[in-house]
Coordinates of C-alpha atoms in Angstrom, one line a residue:
M1469 CA -2.5 16.3 9.9
S1470 CA 0.9 15.5 10.0
K1471 CA 3.8 18.0 9.1
Q1472 CA 5.0 17.5 5.6
L1473 CA 8.7 17.3 4.7
P1474 CA 10.2 19.5 2.1
I1475 CA 10.9 18.2 -1.5
I1476 CA 14.5 17.6 -1.4
D1477 CA 15.2 18.0 -5.2
E1478 CA 13.9 21.2 -6.9
N1479 CA 13.8 19.0 -10.1
L1480 CA 10.9 17.0 -8.7
P1481 CA 7.5 17.9 -9.2
A1482 CA 6.1 20.1 -6.5
N1483 CA 2.4 19.2 -7.2
A1484 CA 3.1 15.5 -6.6
P1485 CA 1.2 13.7 -4.0
P1486 CA 2.7 13.8 -0.6
Q1487 CA 2.5 10.1 0.0
F1488 CA 1.6 6.9 -2.0
H1489 CA 1.5 3.3 -1.2
L1490 CA 3.8 1.3 -3.7
L1491 CA 3.9 -2.5 -3.9
A1492 CA 7.4 -3.9 -4.9
K1493 CA 7.8 -7.2 -6.5
P1494 CA 11.4 -8.2 -6.0
S1495 CA 10.8 -11.8 -7.7
G1496 CA 8.4 -10.4 -10.2
S1497 CA 5.6 -12.8 -11.0
T1498 CA 7.7 -15.8 -10.0
C1499 CA 6.0 -18.1 -7.3
N1500 CA 6.8 -21.3 -5.6
I1501 CA 3.1 -22.4 -5.7
D1502 CA 0.6 -22.4 -8.5
C1503 CA -2.7 -20.9 -7.4
T1504 CA -5.4 -21.8 -10.2
Y1505 CA -6.7 -18.2 -9.9
C1506 CA -3.5 -16.3 -9.7
F1507 CA -3.4 -14.3 -13.1
F1508 CA -0.2 -12.6 -11.7
L1509 CA 1.6 -15.8 -12.8
S1510 CA 0.8 -14.8 -16.4
K1511 CA 2.8 -11.6 -16.0
E1512 CA 6.1 -13.3 -16.7
A1513 CA 5.1 -13.2 -20.4
L1514 CA 5.9 -9.5 -20.2
Y1515 CA 9.6 -10.1 -19.4
P1516 CA 10.2 -13.4 -21.3
N1517 CA 14.0 -13.2 -21.5
E1518 CA 14.6 -11.5 -18.3
K1519 CA 15.5 -13.1 -14.9
N1520 CA 12.7 -12.1 -12.4
R1521 CA 15.0 -11.0 -9.7
M1522 CA 15.6 -7.7 -8.3
S1523 CA 19.2 -6.4 -8.7
D1524 CA 21.1 -4.6 -5.9
S1525 CA 21.1 -1.4 -8.0
T1526 CA 17.3 -1.6 -8.6
L1527 CA 17.0 -2.2 -4.8
E1528 CA 18.8 0.8 -4.0
T1529 CA 17.2 3.1 -6.5
Y1530 CA 14.0 2.0 -5.4
I1531 CA 14.5 2.7 -1.6
R1532 CA 16.2 5.9 -2.3
Q1533 CA 13.6 7.3 -4.6
L1534 CA 10.6 6.2 -2.3
L1535 CA 12.3 7.9 0.7
E1536 CA 12.9 11.0 -1.4
S1537 CA 9.3 10.9 -2.8
H1538 CA 7.4 11.0 0.6
R1539 CA 6.7 14.4 2.4
T1540 CA 4.8 12.7 5.1
P1541 CA 6.8 11.3 8.0
H1542 CA 5.6 7.8 7.5
V1543 CA 6.8 5.7 4.8
T1544 CA 5.8 2.1 4.0
V1545 CA 8.1 -0.2 2.3
A1546 CA 5.9 -2.9 1.1
W1547 CA 7.0 -6.4 -0.5
Q1548 CA 4.6 -8.3 -2.4
G1549 CA 5.0 -11.0 -5.4
G1550 CA 5.0 -13.5 -6.8
E1551 CA 6.5 -14.8 -3.8
P1552 CA 9.1 -12.6 -2.0
T1553 CA 10.6 -15.1 0.2
L1554 CA 12.1 -16.6 -3.0
M1555 CA 14.7 -13.6 -2.8
K1556 CA 16.0 -15.0 0.6
V1557 CA 16.7 -13.2 4.0
E1558 CA 19.9 -11.5 2.6
F1559 CA 18.2 -9.6 0.0
F1560 CA 15.8 -7.9 2.6
K1561 CA 18.5 -7.3 5.1
R1562 CA 20.2 -5.2 2.3
S1563 CA 16.8 -3.4 2.0
V1564 CA 16.8 -2.4 5.6
E1565 CA 20.3 -1.2 5.5
L1566 CA 19.4 0.9 2.7
V1567 CA 16.4 2.3 4.4
E1568 CA 18.8 3.4 7.2
K1569 CA 21.0 4.8 4.6
Y1570 CA 18.5 6.9 2.9
R1571 CA 16.0 7.6 5.5
R1572 CA 15.5 11.3 6.2
P1573 CA 15.4 13.1 9.5
G1574 CA 11.8 12.7 10.8
Q1575 CA 10.9 9.7 8.6
T1576 CA 9.6 6.6 10.3
V1577 CA 9.5 3.4 8.1
E1578 CA 7.1 0.4 8.2
H1579 CA 8.1 -2.9 6.5
T1580 CA 5.2 -5.0 5.2
F1581 CA 5.7 -8.3 3.5
Q1582 CA 2.9 -10.3 1.7
T1583 CA 3.8 -14.1 1.5
N1584 CA 2.1 -17.5 1.1
G1585 CA 4.1 -18.6 4.3
I1586 CA 5.5 -21.8 2.7
L1587 CA 9.2 -20.8 3.3
I1588 CA 8.9 -19.3 6.6
D1589 CA 11.2 -20.7 9.1
D1590 CA 13.1 -19.6 12.2
E1591 CA 15.5 -17.5 10.3
W1592 CA 13.0 -15.5 8.5
C1593 CA 11.2 -15.1 11.7
A1594 CA 14.2 -13.8 13.7
F1595 CA 14.7 -11.3 10.8
F1596 CA 11.0 -10.1 10.9
K1597 CA 11.1 -9.8 14.5
E1598 CA 14.2 -7.7 14.8
H1599 CA 13.0 -5.3 12.2
D1600 CA 9.3 -5.4 13.4
F1601 CA 8.0 -6.5 9.9
L1602 CA 4.2 -6.8 9.5
I1603 CA 3.4 -10.1 7.7
G1604 CA 0.5 -10.6 5.4
L1605 CA -0.4 -14.3 5.2
S1606 CA -2.4 -15.6 2.2
V1607 CA -4.9 -18.1 3.5
D1608 CA -8.5 -18.9 2.0
G1609 CA -9.9 -20.6 5.0
P1610 CA -9.9 -24.0 6.5
R1611 CA -8.1 -27.0 4.6
E1612 CA -10.6 -28.1 2.2
I1613 CA -11.4 -24.4 1.0
H1614 CA -7.9 -23.4 0.9
D1615 CA -6.7 -26.3 -1.0
A1616 CA -9.3 -25.9 -3.6
Y1617 CA -7.2 -23.4 -5.6
R1618 CA -4.2 -22.7 -3.6
V1619 CA -2.0 -25.7 -4.9
D1620 CA 1.5 -26.4 -5.7
R1621 CA 3.0 -27.3 -9.0
S1622 CA 1.8 -30.8 -8.8
G1623 CA -1.8 -29.9 -8.0
H1624 CA -1.5 -30.7 -4.3
G1625 CA -3.0 -28.4 -1.6
T1626 CA -0.7 -26.3 0.4
F1627 CA -2.6 -25.8 3.6
D1628 CA -0.3 -27.9 5.7
K1629 CA 2.7 -26.1 4.7
V1630 CA 1.2 -22.7 5.1
M1631 CA 0.1 -23.6 8.6
Q1632 CA 3.6 -24.8 9.4
G1633 CA 4.7 -21.2 8.4
W1634 CA 2.2 -19.6 10.4
S1635 CA 3.0 -21.7 13.5
H1636 CA 6.6 -20.2 13.1
L1637 CA 5.1 -16.7 13.1
Q1638 CA 3.0 -17.5 16.2
R1639 CA 6.1 -19.0 18.0
H1640 CA 8.2 -15.8 17.5
G1641 CA 5.3 -13.5 18.3
I1642 CA 5.5 -11.9 14.7
R1643 CA 2.6 -9.4 13.9
F1644 CA 0.5 -10.8 11.1
N1645 CA -2.7 -10.3 9.3
I1646 CA -4.6 -12.5 6.8
L1647 CA -5.4 -11.9 3.3
C1648 CA -8.1 -14.1 2.1
T1649 CA -9.6 -14.5 -1.3
V1650 CA -13.4 -14.6 -1.8
N1651 CA -14.0 -17.0 -4.6
A1652 CA -16.6 -19.6 -5.8
V1653 CA -15.7 -22.2 -3.3
N1654 CA -15.8 -20.1 -0.1
E1655 CA -18.2 -17.6 -1.1
I1656 CA -21.1 -19.4 0.7
H1657 CA -19.0 -20.1 3.9
G1658 CA -18.3 -16.4 5.2
R1659 CA -18.9 -17.0 8.8
T1660 CA -17.1 -20.3 8.9
V1661 CA -14.0 -18.8 7.2
Y1662 CA -14.2 -15.9 9.6
R1663 CA -14.3 -18.0 12.8
F1664 CA -11.4 -20.3 11.4
F1665 CA -9.1 -17.1 11.1
R1666 CA -10.2 -15.7 14.4
D1667 CA -10.6 -18.8 16.6
E1668 CA -8.0 -21.1 15.3
M1669 CA -5.4 -18.8 13.6
K1670 CA -5.8 -16.1 16.2
A1671 CA -5.9 -13.4 13.5
R1672 CA -6.9 -9.9 14.6
W1673 CA -6.5 -8.2 11.3
I1674 CA -8.2 -9.7 8.2
Q1675 CA -8.6 -8.5 4.6
F1676 CA -11.0 -10.1 2.0
I1677 CA -10.2 -9.8 -1.9
P1678 CA -12.9 -10.8 -4.3
I1679 CA -11.5 -13.0 -7.1
V1680 CA -12.8 -11.5 -10.3
E1681 CA -11.0 -13.1 -13.4
R1682 CA -12.0 -11.5 -16.6
A1683 CA -12.0 -13.2 -19.9
T1684 CA -13.3 -12.9 -23.5
A1685 CA -15.3 -15.3 -25.5
E1686 CA -12.1 -16.3 -27.2
T1687 CA -10.0 -16.8 -23.9
I1688 CA -12.8 -18.1 -21.4
D1689 CA -12.0 -21.8 -22.1
I1690 CA -8.1 -21.2 -21.4
A1691 CA -8.8 -19.0 -18.5
N1692 CA -11.1 -21.5 -16.8
K1693 CA -8.1 -24.0 -16.7
G1694 CA -6.1 -21.5 -14.9
W1695 CA -2.9 -19.4 -15.5
S1696 CA -0.2 -22.0 -15.1
E1697 CA 2.0 -22.8 -17.9
R1698 CA 1.1 -26.1 -19.5
P1699 CA 2.9 -28.2 -22.1
G1700 CA 2.2 -27.5 -25.8
R1701 CA 0.5 -24.1 -25.2
K1702 CA 1.7 -20.6 -24.5
R1703 CA 0.9 -18.9 -21.2
L1704 CA -2.0 -16.5 -21.6
L1705 CA -1.2 -13.0 -20.6
Y1706 CA -3.9 -11.8 -18.4
T1707 CA -5.3 -8.3 -19.3
Q1708 CA -8.2 -6.3 -17.9
T1709 CA -10.3 -7.0 -20.9
G1710 CA -13.5 -8.9 -21.6
N1711 CA -16.9 -9.1 -19.9
L1712 CA -16.9 -12.8 -19.0
V1713 CA -15.7 -14.3 -15.6
T1714 CA -14.1 -17.5 -14.9
E1715 CA -15.8 -20.3 -12.7
R1716 CA -13.5 -19.7 -9.9
S1717 CA -14.8 -16.0 -9.9
V1718 CA -17.0 -14.9 -6.9
G1719 CA -20.6 -14.0 -7.8
S1720 CA -21.5 -10.6 -7.3
K1721 CA -24.5 -11.1 -5.0
Q1722 CA -22.6 -13.8 -3.2
Y1723 CA -19.7 -11.6 -2.6
G1724 CA -22.1 -9.2 -0.6
Q1725 CA -23.8 -11.9 1.3
F1726 CA -20.3 -13.4 2.3
L1727 CA -19.3 -9.9 3.8
V1728 CA -22.9 -9.6 5.4
D1729 CA -22.5 -13.1 6.9
I1730 CA -19.1 -12.1 8.5
F1731 CA -20.6 -8.6 9.5
E1732 CA -23.3 -10.1 11.6
E1733 CA -20.9 -12.3 13.5
W1734 CA -18.4 -9.4 14.0
L1735 CA -21.0 -7.0 15.2
R1736 CA -22.1 -9.4 17.9
H1737 CA -18.6 -10.3 19.3
D1738 CA -15.7 -8.7 17.9
V1739 CA -16.0 -5.0 17.4
G1740 CA -12.8 -3.4 18.7
S1741 CA -11.0 -6.8 19.1
V1742 CA -10.8 -8.1 15.4
Y1743 CA -10.2 -5.6 12.6
V1744 CA -11.7 -6.5 9.1
Q1745 CA -10.4 -3.9 6.6
L1746 CA -13.6 -3.3 4.7
F1747 CA -15.7 -2.7 7.9
D1748 CA -12.9 -0.2 9.2
V1749 CA -12.7 1.8 6.0
T1750 CA -16.5 1.9 5.7
L1751 CA -16.9 3.4 9.1
E1752 CA -14.2 5.8 8.2
A1753 CA -16.2 6.8 5.0
Y1754 CA -19.1 7.8 7.2
F1755 CA -16.8 10.7 8.3
G1756 CA -15.7 11.6 4.8
R1757 CA -12.2 9.7 5.1
H1758 CA -11.5 7.4 2.4
L1759 CA -8.7 5.0 3.4
L1760 CA -8.8 2.2 0.7
C1761 CA -8.3 3.1 -3.1
I1762 CA -11.1 0.6 -4.1
H1763 CA -13.8 2.8 -2.5
A1764 CA -12.1 6.2 -2.7
P1765 CA -13.6 8.8 -5.1
T1766 CA -10.1 8.5 -7.2
C1767 CA -7.3 6.5 -7.1
G1768 CA -3.8 6.4 -8.7
Y1769 CA -1.8 6.2 -5.5
G1770 CA -0.8 2.6 -5.5
P1771 CA 1.7 2.0 -8.1
A1772 CA 3.4 -1.4 -8.5
L1773 CA 7.1 -1.9 -9.2
E1774 CA 8.4 -4.9 -11.2
A1775 CA 11.7 -6.4 -10.5
N1776 CA 13.6 -4.5 -13.3
G1777 CA 12.4 -1.1 -12.2
D1778 CA 9.4 -0.8 -14.4
L1779 CA 6.5 1.1 -12.6
Y1780 CA 2.8 0.4 -13.5
T1781 CA -0.3 2.4 -12.4
C1782 CA -1.5 -0.3 -10.2
D1783 CA -0.8 -4.0 -9.3
H1784 CA -4.0 -5.0 -11.1
F1785 CA -3.0 -3.2 -14.3
V1786 CA 0.5 -4.5 -15.0
E1787 CA 0.2 -4.5 -19.0
P1788 CA 1.9 -2.4 -21.4
K1789 CA -0.7 0.4 -21.9
F1790 CA -0.4 1.1 -18.2
K1791 CA 3.3 1.2 -17.8
L1792 CA 4.5 4.6 -16.4
G1793 CA 8.1 4.2 -17.1
N1794 CA 11.2 2.9 -15.4
I1795 CA 12.9 4.3 -12.1
H1796 CA 16.3 4.0 -13.6
E1797 CA 15.3 6.4 -16.5
T1798 CA 12.7 8.7 -14.6
H1799 CA 12.3 9.4 -10.9
M1800 CA 9.3 7.5 -9.4
L1801 CA 7.8 10.6 -8.0
K1802 CA 7.7 12.2 -11.6
L1803 CA 6.1 9.0 -12.8
V1804 CA 3.4 9.1 -9.9
A1805 CA 2.6 12.7 -10.8
S1806 CA 2.5 12.3 -14.3
Q1807 CA -0.5 13.0 -16.4
Q1808 CA -0.8 9.4 -17.2
M1809 CA -1.1 8.5 -13.7
R1810 CA -3.4 11.2 -12.7
K1811 CA -5.8 10.5 -15.5
F1812 CA -5.8 6.9 -14.5
G1813 CA -6.9 8.0 -11.1
D1814 CA -9.5 10.6 -12.0
D1815 CA -11.0 8.3 -14.6
K1816 CA -12.3 6.3 -11.5
Q1817 CA -14.6 9.2 -10.7
D1818 CA -15.1 10.7 -14.3
L1819 CA -16.4 7.5 -15.8
L1820 CA -18.9 6.3 -13.4
T1821 CA -22.1 5.1 -14.8
P1822 CA -25.5 7.1 -14.4
Q1823 CA -26.6 4.3 -12.0
C1824 CA -23.5 4.9 -9.8
Q1825 CA -23.7 8.6 -9.9
Q1826 CA -27.5 8.4 -8.5
C1827 CA -26.8 5.5 -6.0
E1828 CA -27.6 6.1 -2.4
V1829 CA -24.3 4.4 -1.2
L1830 CA -22.1 6.3 -3.7
A1831 CA -20.3 8.2 -0.9
L1832 CA -19.4 4.8 0.5
C1833 CA -18.6 2.7 -2.6
N1834 CA -17.6 5.3 -5.2
G1835 CA -18.1 2.6 -7.9
G1836 CA -15.5 0.2 -6.6
C1837 CA -12.3 -0.9 -8.3
P1838 CA -11.8 0.1 -11.9
K1839 CA -10.5 -3.5 -12.7
D1840 CA -14.2 -4.7 -11.9
R1841 CA -15.9 -2.2 -14.1
F1842 CA -16.8 -4.3 -17.2
A1843 CA -20.6 -5.1 -16.7
L1844 CA -23.6 -3.2 -17.9
S1845 CA -25.8 -1.1 -15.5
R1846 CA -29.5 -1.6 -15.3
D1847 CA -29.9 1.0 -18.0
G1848 CA -27.5 -0.8 -20.3
D1849 CA -24.4 1.4 -19.8
S1850 CA -21.1 -0.2 -20.1
G1851 CA -18.4 0.2 -17.5
H1852 CA -20.3 -0.7 -14.5
N1853 CA -18.9 -2.6 -11.7
Y1854 CA -19.4 -6.5 -12.0
L1855 CA -19.9 -6.6 -7.9
C1856 CA -22.4 -3.9 -8.0
S1857 CA -25.3 -5.8 -6.3
G1858 CA -23.0 -7.2 -3.9
L1859 CA -21.5 -4.1 -2.8
E1860 CA -24.8 -2.4 -2.7
L1861 CA -26.2 -5.3 -0.4
F1862 CA -23.1 -4.9 1.8
F1863 CA -23.3 -1.0 2.3
L1864 CA -27.1 -1.0 2.8
H1865 CA -27.2 -3.8 5.1
T1866 CA -24.4 -2.4 7.4
R1867 CA -25.7 1.1 7.4
P1868 CA -27.8 1.2 10.6
A1869 CA -25.0 -0.3 12.6
M1870 CA -22.4 1.8 10.9
R1871 CA -24.3 4.9 11.8
T1872 CA -24.7 3.8 15.5
M1873 CA -20.9 3.3 15.8
G1874 CA -20.4 6.7 14.1
R1875 CA -22.8 8.4 16.8
L1876 CA -20.9 6.6 19.5
L1877 CA -17.7 8.0 18.2
Q1878 CA -19.2 11.4 18.1
Q1879 CA -20.0 11.0 21.5
R1880 CA -16.4 10.2 22.5
R1881 CA -17.7 6.6 23.3
A1882 CA -16.2 3.2 22.1
P1883 CA -17.7 1.8 19.0
S1884 CA -17.7 -1.7 20.7
E1885 CA -20.7 -0.5 22.7
V1886 CA -22.7 -1.4 19.5
M1887 CA -22.3 -5.0 20.6
A1888 CA -24.5 -4.4 23.7
I1889 CA -27.0 -2.5 21.6
T1890 CA -27.1 -5.3 19.0
A1891 CA -27.6 -8.0 21.8
A1892 CA -30.7 -6.1 23.2
E1893 CA -32.2 -5.9 19.7
D1894 CA -31.6 -9.8 19.4
E1895 CA -33.2 -10.4 22.7
K1896 CA -36.4 -8.2 21.8
R1897 CA -36.7 -9.8 18.3
G1898 CA -36.5 -13.3 19.8
P1899 CA -34.5 -16.5 18.9
Y1900 CA -37.2 -18.0 16.5
Q1901 CA -37.6 -14.9 14.1
N1902 CA -35.6 -14.8 11.0
C1903 CA -32.0 -13.9 11.3
S1904 CA -31.0 -10.5 10.6
C1905 CA -28.2 -11.5 8.0
G1906 CA -31.0 -12.3 5.4
S1907 CA -30.3 -16.0 5.3
G1908 CA -33.9 -16.8 5.7
R1909 CA -33.0 -19.1 8.8
K1910 CA -34.2 -18.6 12.2
F1911 CA -31.9 -16.5 14.5
R1912 CA -31.4 -19.3 16.9
F1913 CA -29.9 -21.6 14.1
C1914 CA -28.0 -18.9 12.4
H1915 CA -26.0 -16.1 14.1
G1916 CA -27.6 -16.8 17.3
D1917 CA -25.8 -20.1 17.4
M1918 CA -22.9 -19.4 19.4
T1919 CA -21.1 -22.8 18.5
P1920 CA -21.9 -23.7 15.0
N1921 CA -20.3 -27.0 13.8
S1922 CA -17.8 -26.5 10.8
P1923 CA -17.9 -29.1 8.2
F1924 CA -14.1 -28.4 7.5
T1925 CA -10.8 -29.8 8.9
G1926 CA -9.1 -27.4 11.4
I1927 CA -5.4 -26.6 12.1
R1928 CA -4.8 -29.4 14.6
S1929 CA -5.3 -32.1 11.8
A1930 CA -2.6 -30.2 9.8
T1931 CA 0.3 -30.2 12.0

């Protein structure tokens, strides 16, 4: 365990967490595109009379308090949106200057930046390279998949513009990872999506986020049309209420099969060379380490900061009842350590349904994200995870391979040796037996096919 730094102000709570991962949104919910499933666009309704741009005063307060709050040597300054590139390069140059001003002896700071990539150019890349920013690029797959929901304000697909931004990152050697949503369009194309990222975009770190848009009987028709502002109607504020989901939302079982489809490809070819977030954190969970809030026993360590300094419990709970306070009025460490925040985090464990408590993969899943707990369990209990059947499918399916990798690690051997073990099992089973992914297809024509044809357009047609 790394040595903890002391609390630098005796007025700050000594029982506060030594570290947390805060997402800061310098442009609020404002974005230069209009993704149909992006309910974050609706959050501007919380600040109807404010300019969604972080002031220099708020920026300095944020950076200073973030560095003061961490007692671990490593601190992440994470920028998200909306779209952070709307703030221009100068804003982030100032943020780096402030980090150097307030960074304490022994602290190392990593800068991360989530973007749709459209405004990325040589100027941005020179800045990212100079300060070693890690860039998260939002892409949902090949052109036809990506353009289904990730559109501009005229309804046109954004794939070509995103690939232009990606090409700038490539030319400048910028570290990047992919953030891909899993939705009603790409849920049946897991392996194709993964291969596109790996082979065409040369991605080596990939994160998959399920799209689950909640709605009530009263709001479902509006929600199905998207979260854009439309003439003649007020923008609907998205809140975590309702037990219905939009037509864009991924199906529960489909989400699990999407992950299994990718896992079977990764297991045969990419262990140790491509890092899929959920696969990595699942393996860690076999050793009792929970590195992702979604599948940790408790949460409450991932607050979200709006442009005016308002701090919320989580990026998925930016709504009035989950507001902790404002960092101009109360130090962020006091807000993160507050009873409200701790209860929010502990409720993740305390409100598990009996079905969850008795589940054989509880130690891996821990009930999933609270935002998705609006379904009924098999016994009719409310507050069960909508994605349960898919998560259960994934954790059960991957258990044999995960245990094998765990044993390899305990023997001080590389987990990548599982690929040779899997290849031997494939050869023993034969090419005309059903594929282990559960698709029902013969192995030779499923995950045994080394060069499957993609029905979608590649990057070369985009640039």
